[in-house]
Amino acid sequence: MKNYGIVAIRASIVFIVICGILYPLACTGLAQLFMPSQANGSLVSNTDGEVVGSALIGQHYDNPAYFQSRVSSIDYNGAGSGSNNYGPSNPVLLQRTKDSIEAWTTANPDVPVSELPIALVTNSGSGLDPHITPASAEVQIPRISKLTGISQERLHELVKKHTAGRDLGLFGEPRVNVLELNIELQTMIAK
Amino acid sequence: MGIVQIAVVLAVLVLLVKPLGTYVYHVFSNEPNKTDRIFGSVERFIYGLIGLRNREGMTWKKYVGALLLTNAALTLICYLILRIQQILPFNPNDVGAMEQTLSFNTVISFITNTNLQHYSGESGLSYFSQMAVIMMMMFTSAATGFSAAIAFIRGMTSRGNTIGNFFMDFVKAHTRIFLPAAIIVTLVLVALHVPQTLQSTLTVTTLEGAVQNIAIGPVASLESIKHLGTNGGGFFGANSSHPFENPNGLTNVIEILSMWALPAALPYTFGLFARNRKQGWVIFSAMMALFFVFLATVYSAELHGNPAMNALGIDTSQGSMEGKEVRFGIPQSALFTAVTTAATTGTVNNMHDTLTPLGGLVPLAEMMLNCVFGGKGVGLINMLMYAILGVFIAGLMVGRTPEFLGRKIEPLEMKLIAIAILMHPLIILGPTAIAFLTELGKGAISNAGFHGITQVLYEYTSSAANNGSGFEGLADNTSFWNITTGIVMLLGRYVSMIAMLAVAGSFARKQWVPETIGTLRTDNRWFVGILIGTVLIIGALTFLPAIALGPIAEHLTLG
């Protein structure tokens, strides 16, 4: 058994080196060599070629003329992640949702509240959800059309263009990437 | 589409069981085979590095000794690294040293394959710590659990005094299973947009001109072993709900299969060792049947949604989306939740604290049973423990001699099993009660009422089952929580492991008894029923009162 102790210590050091240093460094090397764009955070640029964020990390939009993202308790601060973890019976959850619905009704008087999808007024788990559901994009069209003067038909087309289906046609849910949607909307507004 | 995509994942899993189970058998049967040519020389090199000259089989006591010594050495070194991470390399974000009780909790959490995280990865760990402590322990703890399971299987199915050589099992689990699989899964994940870099936090100017900081790092290499090793500790605080850890539906499925395939294949491996494949399928079927019930419960509960939210007059047809990501929706979230606590991984792609009461009951109950597939190796050990118990109870009821795999079950084994079975509720319910008696414990609760009870219960259940997911609203980074959950994790990991290896050692030394007409068969449909019955009666009834006070009471108040 005395011999086991020495083997145990040597094994610990060997595996710290193999699994803790060599393995991640080798993976990093291969990833950077063959897939640099994916490996570095899938950054996206606007039409002028300036990096405006990551396709995978949601953003907050103050301007109501943009498509709005979901609720985020961390305000889409990508330095952290997470949410408030309100349990289903937590009164604060109900109050927050009621406030969101009220703000929504004020900003979107033309859309009946019964059409407001639950995804838009709930907090994602990460607080960084880059997507909204296609329905959540559609309901924002009347407001955006009014504020920007772009016709509802063109906005419908825009949303349709940026709607991604399920992966392999099977896994996950259809979704719209808000940042990519708004980048194109920005150029449409500018024209 | 929801049910279809779930069914496809289940079908792929079932298809993986046989080839994977066979491969694992070849790795650990110690009979010469083709894999030796690929890995043999690497392993001999590692044996040389660690000074392993004596490669003979160990008795169960020596096996446990080697296992504990290796785990102890890793724990001490990693504790030291966390305490001095500020002066070590790969720290571009200048993270400081980790506090004492938090370091204690973190190393215990990762060495026990729990991965309960009281720190937040973005701000609490340097890249060096993420790699040399977190990622490394994800390998070694998985290999430890896997080795224990294999040794247990050997004891149950072979004759003699020894149950294998721990160091050889430990090395082979790395070289032939976890390292190659992790490298492949890492590269696939990167191809699907999971980052893998050593640069510091990104700073970008957003579309509206604001500044956004985005934490990044060697995510993919952690993500792969986190699931393959049923570890579950995320690179980021939000774990696999973070879009960098799990960017789309396909990565979600890959992560689910990564954590699920090996635990699901182990019963088949067991069948091969026992020279009775049917016996393996019986164990698998019992696990799968229990899993179906849990999956159906969480899926329908989340789809049905939260009655309080549904009453607000908005369109709630999608289900309960609080704490969930749009790209996963209800089906991929529900499946992930059911699998992560079945396989006791503890990774989450949605926030369990925000699940509807009945939805949240599912992960809690799966961890309480701790044998529906179960974590790396440990789940199979637990299920076989229930099988022995089932044989014992059923055998006595119908007046047959309790035998399992041709060996008589005697008082020594039953005593050891009683210790293992009673330990689990004791270290869950005991500390939960203590937490409610003290201000230190109660102060952490963030959701009032019955949900608060569930928060505390979940934290200790997750620790005891070495799962690591949490009802994360709980403010658990305090000395009280760090120390109590640390102790629970240690007891939850090692007490039952040692007791069950002792059972295996005792089984190996027994005389084989020939099968007679009086033998209770354990490889047919009836035994699947007996096994499920034993799990439900022994496992579930213990926890029913606690569950009634938490999720069930909350469900009734939501109306």
JSON list of N, CA and C in Angstrom, two decimals, chain B residues 405-458:
[
{"chain": "B", "resi": 405, "resn": "LEU", "atom": "N", "xyz": [-26.89, -14.13, -9.76]},
{"chain": "B", "resi": 405, "resn": "LEU", "atom": "CA", "xyz": [-25.77, -14.52, -10.62]},
{"chain": "B", "resi": 405, "resn": "LEU", "atom": "C", "xyz": [-25.05, -15.74, -10.06]},
{"chain": "B", "resi": 406, "resn": "GLY", "atom": "N", "xyz": [-25.82, -16.69, -9.53]},
{"chain": "B", "resi": 406, "resn": "GLY", "atom": "CA", "xyz": [-25.24, -17.94, -9.09]},
{"chain": "B", "resi": 406, "resn": "GLY", "atom": "C", "xyz": [-24.53, -17.89, -7.75]},
{"chain": "B", "resi": 407, "resn": "ARG", "atom": "N", "xyz": [-24.74, -16.82, -7.00]},
{"chain": "B", "resi": 407, "resn": "ARG", "atom": "CA", "xyz": [-24.13, -16.76, -5.67]},
{"chain": "B", "resi": 407, "resn": "ARG", "atom": "C", "xyz": [-25.20, -16.46, -4.63]},
{"chain": "B", "resi": 408, "resn": "LYS", "atom": "N", "xyz": [-25.08, -17.08, -3.48]},
{"chain": "B", "resi": 408, "resn": "LYS", "atom": "CA", "xyz": [-26.03, -16.85, -2.38]},
{"chain": "B", "resi": 408, "resn": "LYS", "atom": "C", "xyz": [-25.85, -15.45, -1.79]},
{"chain": "B", "resi": 409, "resn": "ILE", "atom": "N", "xyz": [-26.97, -14.80, -1.53]},
{"chain": "B", "resi": 409, "resn": "ILE", "atom": "CA", "xyz": [-26.89, -13.51, -0.86]},
{"chain": "B", "resi": 409, "resn": "ILE", "atom": "C", "xyz": [-27.00, -13.76, 0.64]},
{"chain": "B", "resi": 410, "resn": "GLU", "atom": "N", "xyz": [-26.00, -13.28, 1.39]},
{"chain": "B", "resi": 410, "resn": "GLU", "atom": "CA", "xyz": [-25.94, -13.61, 2.81]},
{"chain": "B", "resi": 410, "resn": "GLU", "atom": "C", "xyz": [-25.94, -12.34, 3.67]},
{"chain": "B", "resi": 411, "resn": "PRO", "atom": "N", "xyz": [-26.00, -12.50, 5.00]},
{"chain": "B", "resi": 411, "resn": "PRO", "atom": "CA", "xyz": [-26.14, -11.33, 5.88]},
{"chain": "B", "resi": 411, "resn": "PRO", "atom": "C", "xyz": [-25.10, -10.23, 5.63]},
{"chain": "B", "resi": 412, "resn": "LEU", "atom": "N", "xyz": [-23.84, -10.61, 5.36]},
{"chain": "B", "resi": 412, "resn": "LEU", "atom": "CA", "xyz": [-22.82, -9.58, 5.18]},
{"chain": "B", "resi": 412, "resn": "LEU", "atom": "C", "xyz": [-23.19, -8.62, 4.05]},
{"chain": "B", "resi": 413, "resn": "GLU", "atom": "N", "xyz": [-23.60, -9.18, 2.90]},
{"chain": "B", "resi": 413, "resn": "GLU", "atom": "CA", "xyz": [-23.96, -8.32, 1.77]},
{"chain": "B", "resi": 413, "resn": "GLU", "atom": "C", "xyz": [-25.16, -7.45, 2.11]},
{"chain": "B", "resi": 414, "resn": "MET", "atom": "N", "xyz": [-26.14, -8.07, 2.78]},
{"chain": "B", "resi": 414, "resn": "MET", "atom": "CA", "xyz": [-27.34, -7.29, 3.08]},
{"chain": "B", "resi": 414, "resn": "MET", "atom": "C", "xyz": [-27.04, -6.14, 4.03]},
{"chain": "B", "resi": 415, "resn": "LYS", "atom": "N", "xyz": [-26.10, -6.37, 4.96]},
{"chain": "B", "resi": 415, "resn": "LYS", "atom": "CA", "xyz": [-25.74, -5.28, 5.88]},
{"chain": "B", "resi": 415, "resn": "LYS", "atom": "C", "xyz": [-25.08, -4.14, 5.12]},
{"chain": "B", "resi": 416, "resn": "LEU", "atom": "N", "xyz": [-24.17, -4.51, 4.23]},
{"chain": "B", "resi": 416, "resn": "LEU", "atom": "CA", "xyz": [-23.47, -3.47, 3.46]},
{"chain": "B", "resi": 416, "resn": "LEU", "atom": "C", "xyz": [-24.46, -2.70, 2.58]},
{"chain": "B", "resi": 417, "resn": "ILE", "atom": "N", "xyz": [-25.39, -3.44, 1.97]},
{"chain": "B", "resi": 417, "resn": "ILE", "atom": "CA", "xyz": [-26.38, -2.78, 1.12]},
{"chain": "B", "resi": 417, "resn": "ILE", "atom": "C", "xyz": [-27.27, -1.87, 1.95]},
{"chain": "B", "resi": 418, "resn": "ALA", "atom": "N", "xyz": [-27.61, -2.32, 3.16]},
{"chain": "B", "resi": 418, "resn": "ALA", "atom": "CA", "xyz": [-28.43, -1.48, 4.03]},
{"chain": "B", "resi": 418, "resn": "ALA", "atom": "C", "xyz": [-27.71, -0.16, 4.32]},
{"chain": "B", "resi": 419, "resn": "ILE", "atom": "N", "xyz": [-26.40, -0.24, 4.55]},
{"chain": "B", "resi": 419, "resn": "ILE", "atom": "CA", "xyz": [-25.63, 1.00, 4.80]},
{"chain": "B", "resi": 419, "resn": "ILE", "atom": "C", "xyz": [-25.73, 1.92, 3.59]},
{"chain": "B", "resi": 420, "resn": "ALA", "atom": "N", "xyz": [-25.50, 1.34, 2.40]},
{"chain": "B", "resi": 420, "resn": "ALA", "atom": "CA", "xyz": [-25.50, 2.16, 1.19]},
{"chain": "B", "resi": 420, "resn": "ALA", "atom": "C", "xyz": [-26.88, 2.77, 0.94]},
{"chain": "B", "resi": 421, "resn": "ILE", "atom": "N", "xyz": [-27.92, 1.98, 1.15]},
{"chain": "B", "resi": 421, "resn": "ILE", "atom": "CA", "xyz": [-29.27, 2.47, 0.86]},
{"chain": "B", "resi": 421, "resn": "ILE", "atom": "C", "xyz": [-29.70, 3.54, 1.85]},
{"chain": "B", "resi": 422, "resn": "LEU", "atom": "N", "xyz": [-29.36, 3.35, 3.14]},
{"chain": "B", "resi": 422, "resn": "LEU", "atom": "CA", "xyz": [-29.81, 4.30, 4.15]},
{"chain": "B", "resi": 422, "resn": "LEU", "atom": "C", "xyz": [-29.00, 5.59, 4.12]},
{"chain": "B", "resi": 423, "resn": "MET", "atom": "N", "xyz": [-27.77, 5.50, 3.63]},
{"chain": "B", "resi": 423, "resn": "MET", "atom": "CA", "xyz": [-26.91, 6.68, 3.61]},
{"chain": "B", "resi": 423, "resn": "MET", "atom": "C", "xyz": [-27.53, 7.80, 2.79]},
{"chain": "B", "resi": 424, "resn": "HIS", "atom": "N", "xyz": [-28.10, 7.42, 1.64]},
{"chain": "B", "resi": 424, "resn": "HIS", "atom": "CA", "xyz": [-28.59, 8.43, 0.69]},
{"chain": "B", "resi": 424, "resn": "HIS", "atom": "C", "xyz": [-29.67, 9.34, 1.32]},
{"chain": "B", "resi": 425, "resn": "PRO", "atom": "N", "xyz": [-30.77, 8.76, 1.86]},
{"chain": "B", "resi": 425, "resn": "PRO", "atom": "CA", "xyz": [-31.77, 9.65, 2.50]},
{"chain": "B", "resi": 425, "resn": "PRO", "atom": "C", "xyz": [-31.20, 10.36, 3.72]},
{"chain": "B", "resi": 426, "resn": "LEU", "atom": "N", "xyz": [-30.31, 9.68, 4.45]},
{"chain": "B", "resi": 426, "resn": "LEU", "atom": "CA", "xyz": [-29.78, 10.31, 5.66]},
{"chain": "B", "resi": 426, "resn": "LEU", "atom": "C", "xyz": [-29.03, 11.60, 5.34]},
{"chain": "B", "resi": 427, "resn": "ILE", "atom": "N", "xyz": [-28.19, 11.57, 4.31]},
{"chain": "B", "resi": 427, "resn": "ILE", "atom": "CA", "xyz": [-27.39, 12.76, 4.01]},
{"chain": "B", "resi": 427, "resn": "ILE", "atom": "C", "xyz": [-28.17, 13.78, 3.19]},
{"chain": "B", "resi": 428, "resn": "ILE", "atom": "N", "xyz": [-29.39, 13.45, 2.78]},
{"chain": "B", "resi": 428, "resn": "ILE", "atom": "CA", "xyz": [-30.24, 14.45, 2.12]},
{"chain": "B", "resi": 428, "resn": "ILE", "atom": "C", "xyz": [-31.16, 15.10, 3.15]},
{"chain": "B", "resi": 429, "resn": "LEU", "atom": "N", "xyz": [-31.92, 14.24, 3.86]},
{"chain": "B", "resi": 429, "resn": "LEU", "atom": "CA", "xyz": [-32.95, 14.78, 4.75]},
{"chain": "B", "resi": 429, "resn": "LEU", "atom": "C", "xyz": [-32.35, 15.38, 6.01]},
{"chain": "B", "resi": 430, "resn": "GLY", "atom": "N", "xyz": [-31.26, 14.79, 6.51]},
{"chain": "B", "resi": 430, "resn": "GLY", "atom": "CA", "xyz": [-30.62, 15.32, 7.72]},
{"chain": "B", "resi": 430, "resn": "GLY", "atom": "C", "xyz": [-30.16, 16.76, 7.53]},
{"chain": "B", "resi": 431, "resn": "PRO", "atom": "N", "xyz": [-29.27, 17.03, 6.57]},
{"chain": "B", "resi": 431, "resn": "PRO", "atom": "CA", "xyz": [-28.80, 18.39, 6.37]},
{"chain": "B", "resi": 431, "resn": "PRO", "atom": "C", "xyz": [-29.92, 19.36, 5.97]},
{"chain": "B", "resi": 432, "resn": "THR", "atom": "N", "xyz": [-30.95, 18.87, 5.24]},
{"chain": "B", "resi": 432, "resn": "THR", "atom": "CA", "xyz": [-32.06, 19.75, 4.90]},
{"chain": "B", "resi": 432, "resn": "THR", "atom": "C", "xyz": [-32.73, 20.24, 6.17]},
{"chain": "B", "resi": 433, "resn": "ALA", "atom": "N", "xyz": [-32.95, 19.32, 7.10]},
{"chain": "B", "resi": 433, "resn": "ALA", "atom": "CA", "xyz": [-33.57, 19.70, 8.37]},
{"chain": "B", "resi": 433, "resn": "ALA", "atom": "C", "xyz": [-32.68, 20.69, 9.12]},
{"chain": "B", "resi": 434, "resn": "ILE", "atom": "N", "xyz": [-31.37, 20.43, 9.13]},
{"chain": "B", "resi": 434, "resn": "ILE", "atom": "CA", "xyz": [-30.44, 21.33, 9.82]},
{"chain": "B", "resi": 434, "resn": "ILE", "atom": "C", "xyz": [-30.49, 22.73, 9.19]},
{"chain": "B", "resi": 435, "resn": "ALA", "atom": "N", "xyz": [-30.53, 22.77, 7.86]},
{"chain": "B", "resi": 435, "resn": "ALA", "atom": "CA", "xyz": [-30.55, 24.06, 7.18]},
{"chain": "B", "resi": 435, "resn": "ALA", "atom": "C", "xyz": [-31.78, 24.87, 7.58]},
{"chain": "B", "resi": 436, "resn": "PHE", "atom": "N", "xyz": [-32.91, 24.18, 7.76]},
{"chain": "B", "resi": 436, "resn": "PHE", "atom": "CA", "xyz": [-34.12, 24.91, 8.14]},
{"chain": "B", "resi": 436, "resn": "PHE", "atom": "C", "xyz": [-34.11, 25.35, 9.59]},
{"chain": "B", "resi": 437, "resn": "LEU", "atom": "N", "xyz": [-33.26, 24.69, 10.40]},
{"chain": "B", "resi": 437, "resn": "LEU", "atom": "CA", "xyz": [-33.21, 25.06, 11.82]},
{"chain": "B", "resi": 437, "resn": "LEU", "atom": "C", "xyz": [-32.30, 26.25, 12.06]},
{"chain": "B", "resi": 438, "resn": "THR", "atom": "N", "xyz": [-31.47, 26.61, 11.07]},
{"chain": "B", "resi": 438, "resn": "THR", "atom": "CA", "xyz": [-30.51, 27.68, 11.31]},
{"chain": "B", "resi": 438, "resn": "THR", "atom": "C", "xyz": [-30.77, 28.86, 10.39]},
{"chain": "B", "resi": 439, "resn": "GLU", "atom": "N", "xyz": [-30.44, 30.03, 10.88]},
{"chain": "B", "resi": 439, "resn": "GLU", "atom": "CA", "xyz": [-30.57, 31.23, 10.05]},
{"chain": "B", "resi": 439, "resn": "GLU", "atom": "C", "xyz": [-29.61, 31.17, 8.86]},
{"chain": "B", "resi": 440, "resn": "LEU", "atom": "N", "xyz": [-28.43, 30.56, 9.11]},
{"chain": "B", "resi": 440, "resn": "LEU", "atom": "CA", "xyz": [-27.42, 30.45, 8.05]},
{"chain": "B", "resi": 440, "resn": "LEU", "atom": "C", "xyz": [-27.98, 29.72, 6.85]},
{"chain": "B", "resi": 441, "resn": "GLY", "atom": "N", "xyz": [-28.80, 28.69, 7.13]},
{"chain": "B", "resi": 441, "resn": "GLY", "atom": "CA", "xyz": [-29.38, 27.91, 6.05]},
{"chain": "B", "resi": 441, "resn": "GLY", "atom": "C", "xyz": [-30.57, 28.63, 5.44]},
{"chain": "B", "resi": 442, "resn": "LYS", "atom": "N", "xyz": [-31.50, 29.09, 6.28]},
{"chain": "B", "resi": 442, "resn": "LYS", "atom": "CA", "xyz": [-32.74, 29.68, 5.78]},
{"chain": "B", "resi": 442, "resn": "LYS", "atom": "C", "xyz": [-32.49, 30.96, 4.99]},
{"chain": "B", "resi": 443, "resn": "GLY", "atom": "N", "xyz": [-31.43, 31.69, 5.38]},
{"chain": "B", "resi": 443, "resn": "GLY", "atom": "CA", "xyz": [-31.16, 32.98, 4.76]},
{"chain": "B", "resi": 443, "resn": "GLY", "atom": "C", "xyz": [-30.89, 32.90, 3.27]},
{"chain": "B", "resi": 444, "resn": "ALA", "atom": "N", "xyz": [-30.54, 31.71, 2.78]},
{"chain": "B", "resi": 444, "resn": "ALA", "atom": "CA", "xyz": [-30.15, 31.59, 1.37]},
{"chain": "B", "resi": 444, "resn": "ALA", "atom": "C", "xyz": [-31.35, 31.45, 0.44]},
{"chain": "B", "resi": 445, "resn": "ILE", "atom": "N", "xyz": [-32.52, 31.16, 1.01]},
{"chain": "B", "resi": 445, "resn": "ILE", "atom": "CA", "xyz": [-33.69, 30.88, 0.18]},
{"chain": "B", "resi": 445, "resn": "ILE", "atom": "C", "xyz": [-34.14, 32.14, -0.55]},
{"chain": "B", "resi": 446, "resn": "SER", "atom": "N", "xyz": [-34.34, 32.03, -1.86]},
{"chain": "B", "resi": 446, "resn": "SER", "atom": "CA", "xyz": [-34.72, 33.22, -2.63]},
{"chain": "B", "resi": 446, "resn": "SER", "atom": "C", "xyz": [-36.17, 33.20, -3.08]},
{"chain": "B", "resi": 447, "resn": "ASN", "atom": "N", "xyz": [-36.80, 32.04, -3.10]},
{"chain": "B", "resi": 447, "resn": "ASN", "atom": "CA", "xyz": [-38.20, 31.96, -3.44]},
{"chain": "B", "resi": 447, "resn": "ASN", "atom": "C", "xyz": [-38.96, 31.54, -2.20]},
{"chain": "B", "resi": 448, "resn": "ALA", "atom": "N", "xyz": [-39.93, 32.34, -1.77]},
{"chain": "B", "resi": 448, "resn": "ALA", "atom": "CA", "xyz": [-40.60, 32.08, -0.51]},
{"chain": "B", "resi": 448, "resn": "ALA", "atom": "C", "xyz": [-41.53, 30.87, -0.60]},
{"chain": "B", "resi": 449, "resn": "GLY", "atom": "N", "xyz": [-42.03, 30.44, 0.56]},
{"chain": "B", "resi": 449, "resn": "GLY", "atom": "CA", "xyz": [-43.07, 29.41, 0.61]},
{"chain": "B", "resi": 449, "resn": "GLY", "atom": "C", "xyz": [-42.55, 28.01, 0.32]},
{"chain": "B", "resi": 450, "resn": "PHE", "atom": "N", "xyz": [-43.44, 27.18, -0.25]},
{"chain": "B", "resi": 450, "resn": "PHE", "atom": "CA", "xyz": [-43.10, 25.78, -0.49]},
{"chain": "B", "resi": 450, "resn": "PHE", "atom": "C", "xyz": [-41.93, 25.65, -1.46]},
{"chain": "B", "resi": 451, "resn": "HIS", "atom": "N", "xyz": [-41.82, 26.59, -2.39]},
{"chain": "B", "resi": 451, "resn": "HIS", "atom": "CA", "xyz": [-40.72, 26.51, -3.35]},
{"chain": "B", "resi": 451, "resn": "HIS", "atom": "C", "xyz": [-39.37, 26.61, -2.64]},
{"chain": "B", "resi": 452, "resn": "GLY", "atom": "N", "xyz": [-39.32, 27.37, -1.55]},
{"chain": "B", "resi": 452, "resn": "GLY", "atom": "CA", "xyz": [-38.09, 27.49, -0.76]},
{"chain": "B", "resi": 452, "resn": "GLY", "atom": "C", "xyz": [-37.67, 26.16, -0.18]},
{"chain": "B", "resi": 453, "resn": "ILE", "atom": "N", "xyz": [-38.65, 25.37, 0.26]},
{"chain": "B", "resi": 453, "resn": "ILE", "atom": "CA", "xyz": [-38.34, 24.03, 0.78]},
{"chain": "B", "resi": 453, "resn": "ILE", "atom": "C", "xyz": [-37.69, 23.20, -0.32]},
{"chain": "B", "resi": 454, "resn": "THR", "atom": "N", "xyz": [-38.26, 23.28, -1.52]},
{"chain": "B", "resi": 454, "resn": "THR", "atom": "CA", "xyz": [-37.70, 22.52, -2.64]},
{"chain": "B", "resi": 454, "resn": "THR", "atom": "C", "xyz": [-36.28, 22.98, -2.94]},
{"chain": "B", "resi": 455, "resn": "GLN", "atom": "N", "xyz": [-36.04, 24.28, -2.86]},
{"chain": "B", "resi": 455, "resn": "GLN", "atom": "CA", "xyz": [-34.69, 24.80, -3.16]},
{"chain": "B", "resi": 455, "resn": "GLN", "atom": "C", "xyz": [-33.64, 24.14, -2.27]},
{"chain": "B", "resi": 456, "resn": "VAL", "atom": "N", "xyz": [-33.92, 24.07, -0.97]},
{"chain": "B", "resi": 456, "resn": "VAL", "atom": "CA", "xyz": [-32.95, 23.50, -0.03]},
{"chain": "B", "resi": 456, "resn": "VAL", "atom": "C", "xyz": [-32.84, 21.99, -0.24]},
{"chain": "B", "resi": 457, "resn": "LEU", "atom": "N", "xyz": [-34.00, 21.34, -0.37]},
{"chain": "B", "resi": 457, "resn": "LEU", "atom": "CA", "xyz": [-34.02, 19.89, -0.58]},
{"chain": "B", "resi": 457, "resn": "LEU", "atom": "C", "xyz": [-33.24, 19.52, -1.84]},
{"chain": "B", "resi": 458, "resn": "TYR", "atom": "N", "xyz": [-33.44, 20.32, -2.88]},
{"chain": "B", "resi": 458, "resn": "TYR", "atom": "CA", "xyz": [-32.79, 20.05, -4.16]},
{"chain": "B", "resi": 458, "resn": "TYR", "atom": "C", "xyz": [-31.27, 20.16, -4.02]}
]
